């Protein structure tokens, strides 16, 4: 199996997993912060219109499901080297590594555009083999410029989208969203207050093309993250990281 085919299969697998996660539930928080209810599954919903569910799933702990690998967590240096190699292969000089977060299940990387400072994509690094893949969930489904559902400069080359197709709309994707950073933080905190009392959002909402990603803390310490759609206010909890270990910005 050549390298291109292997990458393509991994991307397809990621898209399938994202679709499954998306189907598991989305949380909609745009319509009415004062109207909050719970589904029989324990998932939270909010508002009177366009209701949906959070990506919760029974059996997950606060910031991730059971560990999927039985390997030693990566170091910041290992994750950085892997991500830098991935970015080099994209051949896009406007992309840079902004943040690395190490969890026991994987390493997370936030990639931004040098020219705008806006988030371009989120990546995961597998600790068993140092493979770098696009993160599941919002990064694939909500990212209007670099995401996997037919976006842009993509995750596999400097010009094409993740699946090899050029999306002509992606180049004109705007960073402007109807949900402000302050509103995104409010939606996220309301979600946490109902589902995980005692957990707090970070003070900043990192913008991407179409959504925000926000760190979650407990007693002042980072525990994980969630994303908020920049147009609907849907909240999507990242459940695949596991236990937070360290970060580097």
mmCIF file of C-alpha atoms in Angstrom:
data_model
loop_
_atom_site.group_PDB
_atom_site.id
_atom_site.type_symbol
_atom_site.label_atom_id
_atom_site.label_comp_id
_atom_site.label_asym_id
_atom_site.label_seq_id
_atom_site.Cartn_x
_atom_site.Cartn_y
_atom_site.Cartn_z
ATOM 1 C CA UNK A 1 0.000 0.000 0.000
ATOM 2 C CA UNK A 2 1.580 3.290 -1.050
ATOM 3 C CA UNK A 3 1.685 6.352 1.194
ATOM 4 C CA UNK A 4 -0.983 8.322 -0.684
ATOM 5 C CA UNK A 5 -3.458 5.426 -0.493
ATOM 6 C CA UNK A 6 -2.743 4.935 3.199
ATOM 7 C CA UNK A 7 -3.355 8.617 3.931
ATOM 8 C CA UNK A 8 -6.538 8.581 1.873
ATOM 9 C CA UNK A 9 -7.864 5.560 3.772
ATOM 10 C CA UNK A 10 -7.082 7.231 7.099
ATOM 11 C CA UNK A 11 -8.901 10.374 6.018
ATOM 12 C CA UNK A 12 -11.920 8.376 4.861
ATOM 13 C CA UNK A 13 -11.927 6.580 8.183
ATOM 14 C CA UNK A 14 -11.818 9.916 9.972
ATOM 15 C CA UNK A 15 -14.749 11.201 7.946
ATOM 16 C CA UNK A 16 -16.783 8.107 8.750
ATOM 17 C CA UNK A 17 -15.954 8.452 12.446
ATOM 18 C CA UNK A 18 -16.897 12.132 12.359
ATOM 19 C CA UNK A 19 -20.230 11.270 10.795
ATOM 20 C CA UNK A 20 -20.869 8.703 13.518
ATOM 21 C CA UNK A 21 -19.917 11.176 16.219
ATOM 22 C CA UNK A 22 -22.098 13.812 14.638
ATOM 23 C CA UNK A 23 -24.978 11.384 14.506
ATOM 24 C CA UNK A 24 -24.489 10.573 18.173
ATOM 25 C CA UNK A 25 -25.736 14.017 18.953
ATOM 26 C CA UNK A 26 -25.171 17.737 18.698
ATOM 27 C CA UNK A 27 -25.972 20.339 21.245
ATOM 28 C CA UNK A 28 -27.796 23.383 19.954
ATOM 29 C CA UNK A 29 -27.465 26.510 22.030
ATOM 30 C CA UNK A 30 -28.254 29.392 19.718
ATOM 31 C CA UNK A 31 -31.950 29.950 20.171
ATOM 32 C CA UNK A 32 -32.630 30.542 23.865
ATOM 33 C CA UNK A 33 -30.186 30.358 26.744
ATOM 34 C CA UNK A 34 -33.041 30.380 29.210
ATOM 35 C CA UNK A 35 -34.736 27.241 27.949
ATOM 36 C CA UNK A 36 -32.716 24.184 28.841
ATOM 37 C CA UNK A 37 -33.853 20.573 29.053
ATOM 38 C CA UNK A 38 -32.472 17.064 29.157
ATOM 39 C CA UNK A 39 -33.202 14.147 26.901
ATOM 40 C CA UNK A 40 -33.866 10.743 28.375
ATOM 41 C CA UNK A 41 -30.353 9.675 27.401
ATOM 42 C CA UNK A 42 -28.835 12.272 29.698
ATOM 43 C CA UNK A 43 -27.778 14.452 26.789
ATOM 44 C CA UNK A 44 -28.518 18.133 26.999
ATOM 45 C CA UNK A 45 -30.587 20.218 24.650
ATOM 46 C CA UNK A 46 -31.415 23.878 24.645
ATOM 47 C CA UNK A 47 -33.807 26.312 23.045
ATOM 48 C CA UNK A 48 -37.134 25.926 21.344
ATOM 49 C CA UNK A 49 -36.020 25.763 17.713
ATOM 50 C CA UNK A 50 -33.504 23.681 15.792
ATOM 51 C CA UNK A 51 -32.920 21.517 18.811
ATOM 52 C CA UNK A 52 -30.122 18.999 18.862
ATOM 53 C CA UNK A 53 -27.923 17.144 21.273
ATOM 54 C CA UNK A 54 -24.432 17.313 22.607
ATOM 55 C CA UNK A 55 -21.807 14.816 21.508
ATOM 56 C CA UNK A 56 -21.857 13.102 24.848
ATOM 57 C CA UNK A 57 -22.413 9.373 24.752
ATOM 58 C CA UNK A 58 -22.755 7.292 27.880
ATOM 59 C CA UNK A 59 -19.582 5.707 29.130
ATOM 60 C CA UNK A 60 -17.321 8.675 28.441
ATOM 61 C CA UNK A 61 -15.480 10.436 31.212
ATOM 62 C CA UNK A 62 -15.303 14.230 31.350
ATOM 63 C CA UNK A 63 -12.813 14.790 28.598
ATOM 64 C CA UNK A 64 -12.632 11.485 26.802
ATOM 65 C CA UNK A 65 -13.666 7.908 26.524
ATOM 66 C CA UNK A 66 -11.663 4.952 27.701
ATOM 67 C CA UNK A 67 -8.089 5.002 26.537
ATOM 68 C CA UNK A 68 -7.876 3.646 23.025
ATOM 69 C CA UNK A 69 -4.191 2.849 23.116
ATOM 70 C CA UNK A 70 -1.880 1.225 25.594
ATOM 71 C CA UNK A 71 1.204 3.262 24.849
ATOM 72 C CA UNK A 72 3.327 5.927 26.454
ATOM 73 C CA UNK A 73 2.042 9.472 25.824
ATOM 74 C CA UNK A 74 4.030 11.593 23.410
ATOM 75 C CA UNK A 75 6.310 14.398 24.495
ATOM 76 C CA UNK A 76 5.785 17.932 23.222
ATOM 77 C CA UNK A 77 8.972 17.593 21.173
ATOM 78 C CA UNK A 78 7.804 14.369 19.504
ATOM 79 C CA UNK A 79 4.396 15.798 18.655
ATOM 80 C CA UNK A 80 5.906 19.032 17.362
ATOM 81 C CA UNK A 81 8.285 17.204 15.050
ATOM 82 C CA UNK A 82 5.477 15.043 13.654
ATOM 83 C CA UNK A 83 3.181 18.018 13.035
ATOM 84 C CA UNK A 84 5.914 20.121 11.451
ATOM 85 C CA UNK A 85 6.584 17.284 9.023
ATOM 86 C CA UNK A 86 2.888 17.074 8.203
ATOM 87 C CA UNK A 87 2.692 20.813 7.534
ATOM 88 C CA UNK A 88 5.749 20.667 5.305
ATOM 89 C CA UNK A 89 3.994 18.095 3.129
ATOM 90 C CA UNK A 90 0.985 20.409 2.763
ATOM 91 C CA UNK A 91 3.254 22.917 1.018
ATOM 92 C CA UNK A 92 1.344 25.912 2.369
ATOM 93 C CA UNK A 93 3.713 28.557 3.724
ATOM 94 C CA UNK A 94 0.855 30.417 5.427
ATOM 95 C CA UNK A 95 0.242 27.627 7.947
ATOM 96 C CA UNK A 96 2.046 27.423 11.274
ATOM 97 C CA UNK A 97 1.871 25.361 14.438
ATOM 98 C CA UNK A 98 0.378 27.468 17.222
ATOM 99 C CA UNK A 99 -0.266 25.034 20.056
ATOM 100 C CA UNK A 100 0.438 21.477 21.152
ATOM 101 C CA UNK A 101 -1.568 19.725 23.858
ATOM 102 C CA UNK A 102 -0.555 16.295 25.123
ATOM 103 C CA UNK A 103 -3.194 13.828 26.309
ATOM 104 C CA UNK A 104 -2.831 10.173 27.220
ATOM 105 C CA UNK A 105 -4.769 9.073 24.105
ATOM 106 C CA UNK A 106 -3.149 11.408 21.582
ATOM 107 C CA UNK A 107 -1.510 14.755 20.987
ATOM 108 C CA UNK A 108 -3.561 17.703 19.717
ATOM 109 C CA UNK A 109 -2.213 20.470 17.479
ATOM 110 C CA UNK A 110 -3.812 23.819 16.613
ATOM 111 C CA UNK A 111 -2.702 25.198 13.251
ATOM 112 C CA UNK A 112 -3.223 28.866 12.353
ATOM 113 C CA UNK A 113 -2.730 31.093 9.329
ATOM 114 C CA UNK A 114 0.298 33.375 9.619
ATOM 115 C CA UNK A 115 -1.411 36.061 7.567
ATOM 116 C CA UNK A 116 -4.592 36.272 9.650
ATOM 117 C CA UNK A 117 -3.952 34.529 12.963
ATOM 118 C CA UNK A 118 -7.177 32.587 12.413
ATOM 119 C CA UNK A 119 -7.286 28.876 13.117
ATOM 120 C CA UNK A 120 -6.872 26.776 9.994
ATOM 121 C CA UNK A 121 -7.163 23.207 11.240
ATOM 122 C CA UNK A 122 -6.865 20.900 14.223
ATOM 123 C CA UNK A 123 -4.713 17.777 14.082
ATOM 124 C CA UNK A 124 -4.180 14.633 16.136
ATOM 125 C CA UNK A 125 -0.933 12.701 16.555
ATOM 126 C CA UNK A 126 -1.115 8.964 17.250
ATOM 127 C CA UNK A 127 1.329 8.049 20.059
ATOM 128 C CA UNK A 128 1.798 4.519 18.723
ATOM 129 C CA UNK A 129 3.252 5.496 15.345
ATOM 130 C CA UNK A 130 3.442 9.336 15.199
ATOM 131 C CA UNK A 131 0.916 9.434 12.352
ATOM 132 C CA UNK A 132 -0.747 12.843 12.005
ATOM 133 C CA UNK A 133 -4.403 13.015 10.954
ATOM 134 C CA UNK A 134 -7.088 15.725 10.825
ATOM 135 C CA UNK A 135 -9.054 15.824 14.064
ATOM 136 C CA UNK A 136 -12.550 14.365 13.947
ATOM 137 C CA UNK A 137 -15.722 16.315 14.603
ATOM 138 C CA UNK A 138 -15.939 20.100 14.082
ATOM 139 C CA UNK A 139 -12.574 20.277 12.316
ATOM 140 C CA UNK A 140 -14.005 18.080 9.560
ATOM 141 C CA UNK A 141 -17.674 19.065 9.642
ATOM 142 C CA UNK A 142 -17.703 22.787 10.460
ATOM 143 C CA UNK A 143 -14.416 24.048 9.012
ATOM 144 C CA UNK A 144 -15.482 26.119 5.991
ATOM 145 C CA UNK A 145 -12.009 26.573 4.527
ATOM 146 C CA UNK A 146 -9.831 23.619 5.478
ATOM 147 C CA UNK A 147 -12.331 21.018 6.639
ATOM 148 C CA UNK A 148 -13.015 17.569 5.290
ATOM 149 C CA UNK A 149 -16.529 17.982 3.971
ATOM 150 C CA UNK A 150 -15.232 19.500 0.751
ATOM 151 C CA UNK A 151 -12.933 22.303 1.767
ATOM 152 C CA UNK A 152 -9.988 24.022 0.459
ATOM 153 C CA UNK A 153 -6.303 23.940 0.740
ATOM 154 C CA UNK A 154 -6.845 20.958 2.483
ATOM 155 C CA UNK A 155 -5.406 18.335 4.610
ATOM 156 C CA UNK A 156 -3.615 16.413 1.915
ATOM 157 C CA UNK A 157 -2.046 18.993 -0.362
ATOM 158 C CA UNK A 158 -1.443 22.698 -0.647
ATOM 159 C CA UNK A 159 -4.201 23.142 -3.235
ATOM 160 C CA UNK A 160 -6.697 20.359 -2.933
ATOM 161 C CA UNK A 161 -9.144 19.332 -0.265
ATOM 162 C CA UNK A 162 -8.768 16.301 1.939
ATOM 163 C CA UNK A 163 -10.385 14.055 -0.600
ATOM 164 C CA UNK A 164 -8.500 15.551 -3.522
ATOM 165 C CA UNK A 165 -11.256 17.868 -4.742
ATOM 166 C CA UNK A 166 -10.925 21.626 -4.968
ATOM 167 C CA UNK A 167 -13.748 23.570 -3.379
ATOM 168 C CA UNK A 168 -13.937 26.889 -5.195
ATOM 169 C CA UNK A 169 -15.995 28.407 -2.387
ATOM 170 C CA UNK A 170 -13.336 27.694 0.226
ATOM 171 C CA UNK A 171 -10.924 30.327 -1.045
ATOM 172 C CA UNK A 172 -13.532 32.990 -0.330
ATOM 173 C CA UNK A 173 -14.512 31.561 3.052
ATOM 174 C CA UNK A 174 -15.009 34.375 5.521
ATOM 175 C CA UNK A 175 -13.846 34.345 9.114
ATOM 176 C CA UNK A 176 -16.908 36.394 10.093
ATOM 177 C CA UNK A 177 -19.410 34.418 12.162
ATOM 178 C CA UNK A 178 -22.800 35.374 13.553
ATOM 179 C CA UNK A 179 -21.904 33.944 16.962
ATOM 180 C CA UNK A 180 -19.390 36.225 18.678
ATOM 181 C CA UNK A 181 -16.529 34.882 20.822
ATOM 182 C CA UNK A 182 -18.342 36.136 23.912
ATOM 183 C CA UNK A 183 -21.532 34.323 22.928
ATOM 184 C CA UNK A 184 -19.575 31.153 22.195
ATOM 185 C CA UNK A 185 -18.091 31.258 25.688
ATOM 186 C CA UNK A 186 -21.570 31.783 27.157
ATOM 187 C CA UNK A 187 -23.048 28.840 25.257
ATOM 188 C CA UNK A 188 -20.126 26.660 26.309
ATOM 189 C CA UNK A 189 -20.328 27.648 29.978
ATOM 190 C CA UNK A 190 -24.092 27.103 30.087
ATOM 191 C CA UNK A 191 -23.517 23.614 28.694
ATOM 192 C CA UNK A 192 -20.836 22.858 31.286
ATOM 193 C CA UNK A 193 -22.917 24.226 34.156
ATOM 194 C CA UNK A 194 -25.718 21.812 33.277
ATOM 195 C CA UNK A 195 -23.672 18.752 32.325
ATOM 196 C CA UNK A 196 -20.478 19.137 34.373
ATOM 197 C CA UNK A 197 -20.909 21.541 37.300
ATOM 198 C CA UNK A 198 -17.577 22.896 38.487
ATOM 199 C CA UNK A 199 -15.951 22.882 35.065
ATOM 200 C CA UNK A 200 -15.243 26.239 33.453
ATOM 201 C CA UNK A 201 -14.332 27.533 30.030
ATOM 202 C CA UNK A 202 -11.034 29.250 29.389
ATOM 203 C CA UNK A 203 -11.190 33.016 28.904
ATOM 204 C CA UNK A 204 -10.563 32.836 25.153
ATOM 205 C CA UNK A 205 -12.438 31.204 22.277
ATOM 206 C CA UNK A 206 -10.003 30.296 19.487
ATOM 207 C CA UNK A 207 -11.619 31.146 16.127
ATOM 208 C CA UNK A 208 -11.569 28.871 13.096
ATOM 209 C CA UNK A 209 -13.422 29.227 9.805
ATOM 210 C CA UNK A 210 -16.937 28.416 10.971
ATOM 211 C CA UNK A 211 -16.496 27.596 14.645
ATOM 212 C CA UNK A 212 -14.592 28.211 17.873
ATOM 213 C CA UNK A 213 -12.611 25.789 20.013
ATOM 214 C CA UNK A 214 -12.465 26.463 23.737
ATOM 215 C CA UNK A 215 -10.360 24.875 26.469
ATOM 216 C CA UNK A 216 -12.155 23.490 29.525
ATOM 217 C CA UNK A 217 -10.714 23.813 33.024
ATOM 218 C CA UNK A 218 -11.348 22.454 36.503
ATOM 219 C CA UNK A 219 -9.889 24.232 39.530
ATOM 220 C CA UNK A 220 -7.770 26.326 37.180
ATOM 221 C CA UNK A 221 -6.272 23.348 35.344
ATOM 222 C CA UNK A 222 -6.946 22.399 31.718
ATOM 223 C CA UNK A 223 -8.909 19.170 31.334
ATOM 224 C CA UNK A 224 -9.962 19.142 27.678
ATOM 225 C CA UNK A 225 -11.861 21.144 25.083
ATOM 226 C CA UNK A 226 -15.092 21.659 23.196
ATOM 227 C CA UNK A 227 -16.132 23.509 20.047
ATOM 228 C CA UNK A 228 -18.996 25.911 19.347
ATOM 229 C CA UNK A 229 -20.474 26.381 15.883
ATOM 230 C CA UNK A 230 -20.030 29.984 14.764
ATOM 231 C CA UNK A 231 -23.501 30.219 13.232
ATOM 232 C CA UNK A 232 -25.853 27.899 15.149
ATOM 233 C CA UNK A 233 -24.200 27.933 18.570
ATOM 234 C CA UNK A 234 -24.080 24.123 18.675
ATOM 235 C CA UNK A 235 -21.651 22.754 21.245
ATOM 236 C CA UNK A 236 -19.562 19.687 20.417
ATOM 237 C CA UNK A 237 -17.545 18.071 23.208
ATOM 238 C CA UNK A 238 -14.202 16.532 22.196
ATOM 239 C CA UNK A 239 -14.388 13.102 23.835
ATOM 240 C CA UNK A 240 -11.415 11.345 22.275
ATOM 241 C CA UNK A 241 -8.421 12.949 23.990
ATOM 242 C CA UNK A 242 -8.352 11.288 27.380
ATOM 243 C CA UNK A 243 -6.473 12.785 30.322
ATOM 244 C CA UNK A 244 -4.645 16.084 29.805
ATOM 245 C CA UNK A 245 -0.905 15.991 30.533
ATOM 246 C CA UNK A 246 0.784 19.179 29.287
ATOM 247 C CA UNK A 247 0.723 21.863 26.610
ATOM 248 C CA UNK A 248 3.027 24.194 24.721
ATOM 249 C CA UNK A 249 2.154 27.407 22.869
#
